[in-house]
mmCIF file of C-alpha atoms in Angstrom:
data_model
loop_
_atom_site.group_PDB
_atom_site.id
_atom_site.type_symbol
_atom_site.label_atom_id
_atom_site.label_comp_id
_atom_site.label_asym_id
_atom_site.label_seq_id
_atom_site.Cartn_x
_atom_site.Cartn_y
_atom_site.Cartn_z
ATOM 1 C CA UNK A 1 -25.119 5.426 17.375
ATOM 2 C CA UNK A 2 -23.158 3.763 14.837
ATOM 3 C CA UNK A 3 -25.002 1.530 12.496
ATOM 4 C CA UNK A 4 -22.076 -0.928 12.862
ATOM 5 C CA UNK A 5 -19.295 -1.852 10.225
ATOM 6 C CA UNK A 6 -19.563 -2.536 6.541
ATOM 7 C CA UNK A 7 -18.523 -6.032 6.618
ATOM 8 C CA UNK A 8 -17.192 -7.970 3.557
ATOM 9 C CA UNK A 9 -17.126 -11.527 3.428
ATOM 10 C CA UNK A 10 -14.247 -13.105 1.501
ATOM 11 C CA UNK A 11 -12.936 -16.758 0.877
ATOM 12 C CA UNK A 12 -9.241 -16.971 0.910
ATOM 13 C CA UNK A 13 -7.367 -20.305 0.767
ATOM 14 C CA UNK A 14 -10.657 -22.112 1.646
ATOM 15 C CA UNK A 15 -11.365 -20.170 4.626
ATOM 16 C CA UNK A 16 -14.318 -17.503 5.153
ATOM 17 C CA UNK A 17 -12.939 -14.225 6.392
ATOM 18 C CA UNK A 18 -14.815 -11.124 7.281
ATOM 19 C CA UNK A 19 -13.230 -7.596 6.832
ATOM 20 C CA UNK A 20 -14.389 -4.291 8.119
ATOM 21 C CA UNK A 21 -14.335 -2.454 4.625
ATOM 22 C CA UNK A 22 -15.098 0.845 6.165
ATOM 23 C CA UNK A 23 -12.062 0.699 8.655
ATOM 24 C CA UNK A 24 -9.743 -0.538 5.655
ATOM 25 C CA UNK A 25 -10.940 2.320 3.492
ATOM 26 C CA UNK A 26 -10.481 5.188 6.223
ATOM 27 C CA UNK A 27 -7.186 3.497 7.191
ATOM 28 C CA UNK A 28 -5.831 3.730 3.733
ATOM 29 C CA UNK A 29 -7.246 7.285 3.324
ATOM 30 C CA UNK A 30 -5.199 8.207 6.474
ATOM 31 C CA UNK A 31 -1.936 6.767 5.249
ATOM 32 C CA UNK A 32 -2.523 8.341 1.633
ATOM 33 C CA UNK A 33 -2.839 11.601 3.234
ATOM 34 C CA UNK A 34 0.300 11.281 5.232
ATOM 35 C CA UNK A 35 2.100 10.213 2.258
ATOM 36 C CA UNK A 36 0.818 13.269 0.261
ATOM 37 C CA UNK A 37 1.740 15.656 3.009
ATOM 38 C CA UNK A 38 5.136 14.096 3.453
ATOM 39 C CA UNK A 39 5.829 14.499 -0.196
ATOM 40 C CA UNK A 40 4.768 18.086 -0.334
ATOM 41 C CA UNK A 41 6.498 19.201 2.776
ATOM 42 C CA UNK A 42 9.953 17.528 1.692
ATOM 43 C CA UNK A 43 9.743 18.399 -1.990
ATOM 44 C CA UNK A 44 11.319 21.831 -1.601
ATOM 45 C CA UNK A 45 13.158 21.911 1.726
ATOM 46 C CA UNK A 46 14.640 25.354 2.612
ATOM 47 C CA UNK A 47 16.641 26.803 5.411
ATOM 48 C CA UNK A 48 13.743 29.158 5.911
ATOM 49 C CA UNK A 49 10.920 26.709 6.068
ATOM 50 C CA UNK A 50 7.231 27.105 4.957
ATOM 51 C CA UNK A 51 4.397 26.802 7.404
ATOM 52 C CA UNK A 52 4.067 23.161 6.595
ATOM 53 C CA UNK A 53 7.492 22.143 6.819
ATOM 54 C CA UNK A 54 7.594 24.353 10.103
ATOM 55 C CA UNK A 55 4.713 22.118 11.525
ATOM 56 C CA UNK A 56 6.160 18.901 10.620
ATOM 57 C CA UNK A 57 9.715 19.757 11.773
ATOM 58 C CA UNK A 58 8.270 20.888 15.038
ATOM 59 C CA UNK A 59 6.396 17.495 15.468
ATOM 60 C CA UNK A 60 9.434 15.313 14.370
ATOM 61 C CA UNK A 61 11.983 17.332 16.455
ATOM 62 C CA UNK A 62 9.793 16.949 19.658
ATOM 63 C CA UNK A 63 9.569 13.084 19.144
ATOM 64 C CA UNK A 64 13.459 12.929 18.395
ATOM 65 C CA UNK A 65 14.293 14.863 21.454
ATOM 66 C CA UNK A 66 11.812 12.524 23.527
ATOM 67 C CA UNK A 67 13.256 9.248 22.190
ATOM 68 C CA UNK A 68 16.903 10.632 22.594
ATOM 69 C CA UNK A 69 16.290 11.684 26.226
ATOM 70 C CA UNK A 70 14.693 8.125 27.110
ATOM 71 C CA UNK A 71 17.006 6.152 25.023
ATOM 72 C CA UNK A 72 20.300 8.117 24.746
ATOM 73 C CA UNK A 73 22.229 5.243 23.187
ATOM 74 C CA UNK A 74 19.853 4.418 20.386
ATOM 75 C CA UNK A 75 17.059 6.654 20.221
ATOM 76 C CA UNK A 76 17.530 7.481 16.575
ATOM 77 C CA UNK A 77 17.020 3.785 15.903
ATOM 78 C CA UNK A 78 13.458 3.643 17.116
ATOM 79 C CA UNK A 79 12.526 7.201 16.277
ATOM 80 C CA UNK A 80 11.043 6.400 12.875
ATOM 81 C CA UNK A 81 8.533 3.940 14.414
ATOM 82 C CA UNK A 82 7.391 6.149 17.123
ATOM 83 C CA UNK A 83 7.061 9.344 15.061
ATOM 84 C CA UNK A 84 5.030 7.251 12.287
ATOM 85 C CA UNK A 85 2.783 5.827 15.118
ATOM 86 C CA UNK A 86 1.902 9.227 16.324
ATOM 87 C CA UNK A 87 1.234 10.815 12.846
ATOM 88 C CA UNK A 88 -1.042 7.946 11.646
ATOM 89 C CA UNK A 89 -2.994 7.633 15.027
ATOM 90 C CA UNK A 90 -3.519 11.386 15.300
ATOM 91 C CA UNK A 91 -4.548 11.631 11.628
ATOM 92 C CA UNK A 92 -6.856 8.559 12.066
ATOM 93 C CA UNK A 93 -8.421 9.875 15.169
ATOM 94 C CA UNK A 94 -9.112 13.363 13.522
ATOM 95 C CA UNK A 95 -10.949 11.857 10.588
ATOM 96 C CA UNK A 96 -13.799 11.016 13.046
ATOM 97 C CA UNK A 97 -14.420 14.688 13.274
ATOM 98 C CA UNK A 98 -14.647 15.003 9.411
ATOM 99 C CA UNK A 99 -18.250 14.916 8.078
ATOM 100 C CA UNK A 100 -17.686 11.406 6.682
ATOM 101 C CA UNK A 101 -21.010 10.164 8.167
ATOM 102 C CA UNK A 102 -22.673 12.048 5.199
ATOM 103 C CA UNK A 103 -21.448 9.436 2.793
ATOM 104 C CA UNK A 104 -24.078 7.001 2.927
ATOM 105 C CA UNK A 105 -23.190 3.186 2.850
ATOM 106 C CA UNK A 106 -25.372 0.272 2.236
ATOM 107 C CA UNK A 107 -24.034 -1.020 5.751
ATOM 108 C CA UNK A 108 -22.219 0.679 8.543
ATOM 109 C CA UNK A 109 -20.895 4.224 8.132
ATOM 110 C CA UNK A 110 -17.555 6.069 7.548
ATOM 111 C CA UNK A 111 -15.881 7.112 10.636
ATOM 112 C CA UNK A 112 -12.301 7.064 12.208
ATOM 113 C CA UNK A 113 -10.491 3.734 11.576
ATOM 114 C CA UNK A 114 -9.483 3.989 15.374
ATOM 115 C CA UNK A 115 -13.049 3.434 16.474
ATOM 116 C CA UNK A 116 -12.508 -0.052 15.405
ATOM 117 C CA UNK A 117 -11.028 -2.403 18.088
ATOM 118 C CA UNK A 118 -9.321 -4.484 15.206
ATOM 119 C CA UNK A 119 -6.972 -1.589 14.185
ATOM 120 C CA UNK A 120 -6.106 -0.426 17.669
ATOM 121 C CA UNK A 121 -5.447 -4.126 18.470
ATOM 122 C CA UNK A 122 -3.122 -4.311 15.279
ATOM 123 C CA UNK A 123 -1.301 -1.239 16.341
ATOM 124 C CA UNK A 124 -0.745 -2.671 19.803
ATOM 125 C CA UNK A 125 0.381 -5.968 18.545
ATOM 126 C CA UNK A 126 2.955 -4.260 16.496
ATOM 127 C CA UNK A 127 4.280 -2.424 19.396
ATOM 128 C CA UNK A 128 4.365 -5.543 21.309
ATOM 129 C CA UNK A 129 6.421 -7.389 18.742
ATOM 130 C CA UNK A 130 8.576 -4.563 18.214
ATOM 131 C CA UNK A 131 9.760 -4.006 21.771
ATOM 132 C CA UNK A 132 10.002 -7.671 22.507
ATOM 133 C CA UNK A 133 12.208 -8.160 19.535
ATOM 134 C CA UNK A 134 14.311 -5.085 20.426
ATOM 135 C CA UNK A 135 14.808 -6.323 24.019
ATOM 136 C CA UNK A 136 15.734 -9.824 22.929
ATOM 137 C CA UNK A 137 18.287 -8.317 20.528
ATOM 138 C CA UNK A 138 19.673 -6.032 22.965
ATOM 139 C CA UNK A 139 19.733 -8.387 26.179
ATOM 140 C CA UNK A 140 19.332 -11.910 24.755
ATOM 141 C CA UNK A 141 17.705 -14.170 27.572
ATOM 142 C CA UNK A 142 18.279 -11.624 30.315
ATOM 143 C CA UNK A 143 15.192 -9.833 28.795
ATOM 144 C CA UNK A 144 13.032 -12.351 30.358
ATOM 145 C CA UNK A 145 15.019 -13.886 33.127
ATOM 146 C CA UNK A 146 17.347 -12.021 35.408
ATOM 147 C CA UNK A 147 18.649 -14.778 37.542
ATOM 148 C CA UNK A 148 17.740 -18.456 38.501
ATOM 149 C CA UNK A 149 16.525 -17.828 42.088
ATOM 150 C CA UNK A 150 12.856 -18.426 43.050
ATOM 151 C CA UNK A 151 12.280 -14.608 43.299
ATOM 152 C CA UNK A 152 13.966 -14.031 39.791
ATOM 153 C CA UNK A 153 11.706 -16.678 38.284
ATOM 154 C CA UNK A 154 8.538 -15.384 39.707
ATOM 155 C CA UNK A 155 9.442 -11.915 38.500
ATOM 156 C CA UNK A 156 10.131 -13.285 35.075
ATOM 157 C CA UNK A 157 6.672 -14.819 34.970
ATOM 158 C CA UNK A 158 5.159 -11.499 36.143
ATOM 159 C CA UNK A 159 6.856 -9.526 33.513
ATOM 160 C CA UNK A 160 5.943 -11.908 30.908
ATOM 161 C CA UNK A 161 2.362 -11.602 31.823
ATOM 162 C CA UNK A 162 2.705 -7.867 31.844
ATOM 163 C CA UNK A 163 4.303 -7.921 28.345
ATOM 164 C CA UNK A 164 0.828 -9.049 27.130
ATOM 165 C CA UNK A 165 -1.297 -6.817 29.302
ATOM 166 C CA UNK A 166 0.489 -3.528 28.010
ATOM 167 C CA UNK A 167 -0.725 -3.828 24.481
ATOM 168 C CA UNK A 168 -4.235 -4.641 25.643
ATOM 169 C CA UNK A 169 -4.622 -1.564 27.653
ATOM 170 C CA UNK A 170 -3.056 0.397 24.725
ATOM 171 C CA UNK A 171 -5.687 -1.020 22.264
ATOM 172 C CA UNK A 172 -8.580 -0.492 24.600
ATOM 173 C CA UNK A 173 -7.825 2.979 25.790
ATOM 174 C CA UNK A 174 -7.466 4.345 22.157
ATOM 175 C CA UNK A 175 -10.521 2.430 20.794
ATOM 176 C CA UNK A 176 -12.849 3.339 23.929
ATOM 177 C CA UNK A 177 -11.879 6.960 24.047
ATOM 178 C CA UNK A 178 -12.472 7.549 20.210
ATOM 179 C CA UNK A 179 -15.510 5.403 19.951
ATOM 180 C CA UNK A 180 -17.238 6.987 23.070
ATOM 181 C CA UNK A 181 -16.641 10.453 21.466
ATOM 182 C CA UNK A 182 -18.195 9.611 18.103
ATOM 183 C CA UNK A 183 -21.137 7.993 19.883
ATOM 184 C CA UNK A 184 -21.700 11.235 21.992
ATOM 185 C CA UNK A 185 -21.568 13.383 18.970
ATOM 186 C CA UNK A 186 -23.778 11.230 16.814
ATOM 187 C CA UNK A 187 -26.260 11.279 19.839
ATOM 188 C CA UNK A 188 -26.159 15.093 20.051
ATOM 189 C CA UNK A 189 -26.620 15.371 16.334
ATOM 190 C CA UNK A 190 -29.812 13.421 16.594
ATOM 191 C CA UNK A 191 -31.019 15.664 19.368
ATOM 192 C CA UNK A 192 -30.136 18.915 17.804
ATOM 193 C CA UNK A 193 -27.849 19.268 14.778
ATOM 194 C CA UNK A 194 -27.599 22.954 15.016
ATOM 195 C CA UNK A 195 -24.880 24.001 17.433
ATOM 196 C CA UNK A 196 -25.323 21.485 20.333
ATOM 197 C CA UNK A 197 -22.544 19.184 18.955
ATOM 198 C CA UNK A 198 -19.899 22.011 18.371
ATOM 199 C CA UNK A 199 -18.667 21.964 21.980
ATOM 200 C CA UNK A 200 -17.978 18.303 22.166
ATOM 201 C CA UNK A 201 -16.612 18.270 18.520
ATOM 202 C CA UNK A 202 -14.032 20.874 19.718
ATOM 203 C CA UNK A 203 -13.245 18.703 22.759
ATOM 204 C CA UNK A 204 -12.948 15.587 20.861
ATOM 205 C CA UNK A 205 -10.348 17.250 18.693
ATOM 206 C CA UNK A 206 -8.271 17.690 21.904
ATOM 207 C CA UNK A 207 -9.066 14.149 22.833
ATOM 208 C CA UNK A 208 -7.893 12.840 19.413
ATOM 209 C CA UNK A 209 -4.485 14.553 19.978
ATOM 210 C CA UNK A 210 -4.091 13.543 23.518
ATOM 211 C CA UNK A 211 -4.917 9.776 22.809
ATOM 212 C CA UNK A 212 -2.373 9.738 19.966
ATOM 213 C CA UNK A 213 0.296 11.525 22.342
ATOM 214 C CA UNK A 214 -0.720 8.927 25.062
ATOM 215 C CA UNK A 215 -0.317 6.068 22.823
ATOM 216 C CA UNK A 216 2.962 7.056 21.467
ATOM 217 C CA UNK A 217 4.480 7.933 24.727
ATOM 218 C CA UNK A 218 3.487 4.669 26.465
ATOM 219 C CA UNK A 219 5.095 3.070 23.425
ATOM 220 C CA UNK A 220 8.362 5.003 23.927
ATOM 221 C CA UNK A 221 8.329 4.016 27.517
ATOM 222 C CA UNK A 222 7.952 0.354 26.583
ATOM 223 C CA UNK A 223 10.631 0.494 24.127
ATOM 224 C CA UNK A 224 13.112 2.235 26.523
ATOM 225 C CA UNK A 225 12.292 -0.166 29.158
ATOM 226 C CA UNK A 226 13.152 -3.187 26.804
ATOM 227 C CA UNK A 227 16.467 -1.658 25.554
ATOM 228 C CA UNK A 228 17.823 0.485 28.379
ATOM 229 C CA UNK A 229 20.313 -1.532 30.608
ATOM 230 C CA UNK A 230 19.425 0.564 33.701
ATOM 231 C CA UNK A 231 15.867 -0.721 33.481
ATOM 232 C CA UNK A 232 16.845 -4.134 34.870
#
């Protein structure tokens, strides 16, 4: 199992704060990787794309079609966030399949940053703030309250509660699946490092991609429900 996180304590403005340094490092590594890949892929764009350009165009094209189908009037406005979320999460998830555990730390270990509930919760909070803000800008007070009857008020209270349970499920689903896979692989490595973990590692690659897609798809649904007029 994981030995825990590499926790660093810092005093900021008179307050003692703890940071999971391993999560921060791997998160930065995932972002740096995406920046480098994006730079390489867009440096010499051609009509006849190379393999890297073709892969990225396929991914971005899929999500552009997705958001435009779900939000016909303003899909392009929300496309950058949705595509960025998928690329970051799938990269972060797949980092758990790299031999980062071979890097010895004084405390904790290097692993996927999405096996930390702090990161998945932060991503979910970003999604919450984004779609609530988009809904308020689009519909003003009607985003929360659709009338002044007793039924409308009760419905509004239920919907407000749902607004905060949605990101909770996003964070827990992503965190739980990635952490469980890494714990299972670590346990199998302890039993037999030769061959036994390989089937699970290949399966976890699929899980990493699926979980990134699920998080992104649900985010798209939440934003669409906030901005589409027909949803209310």
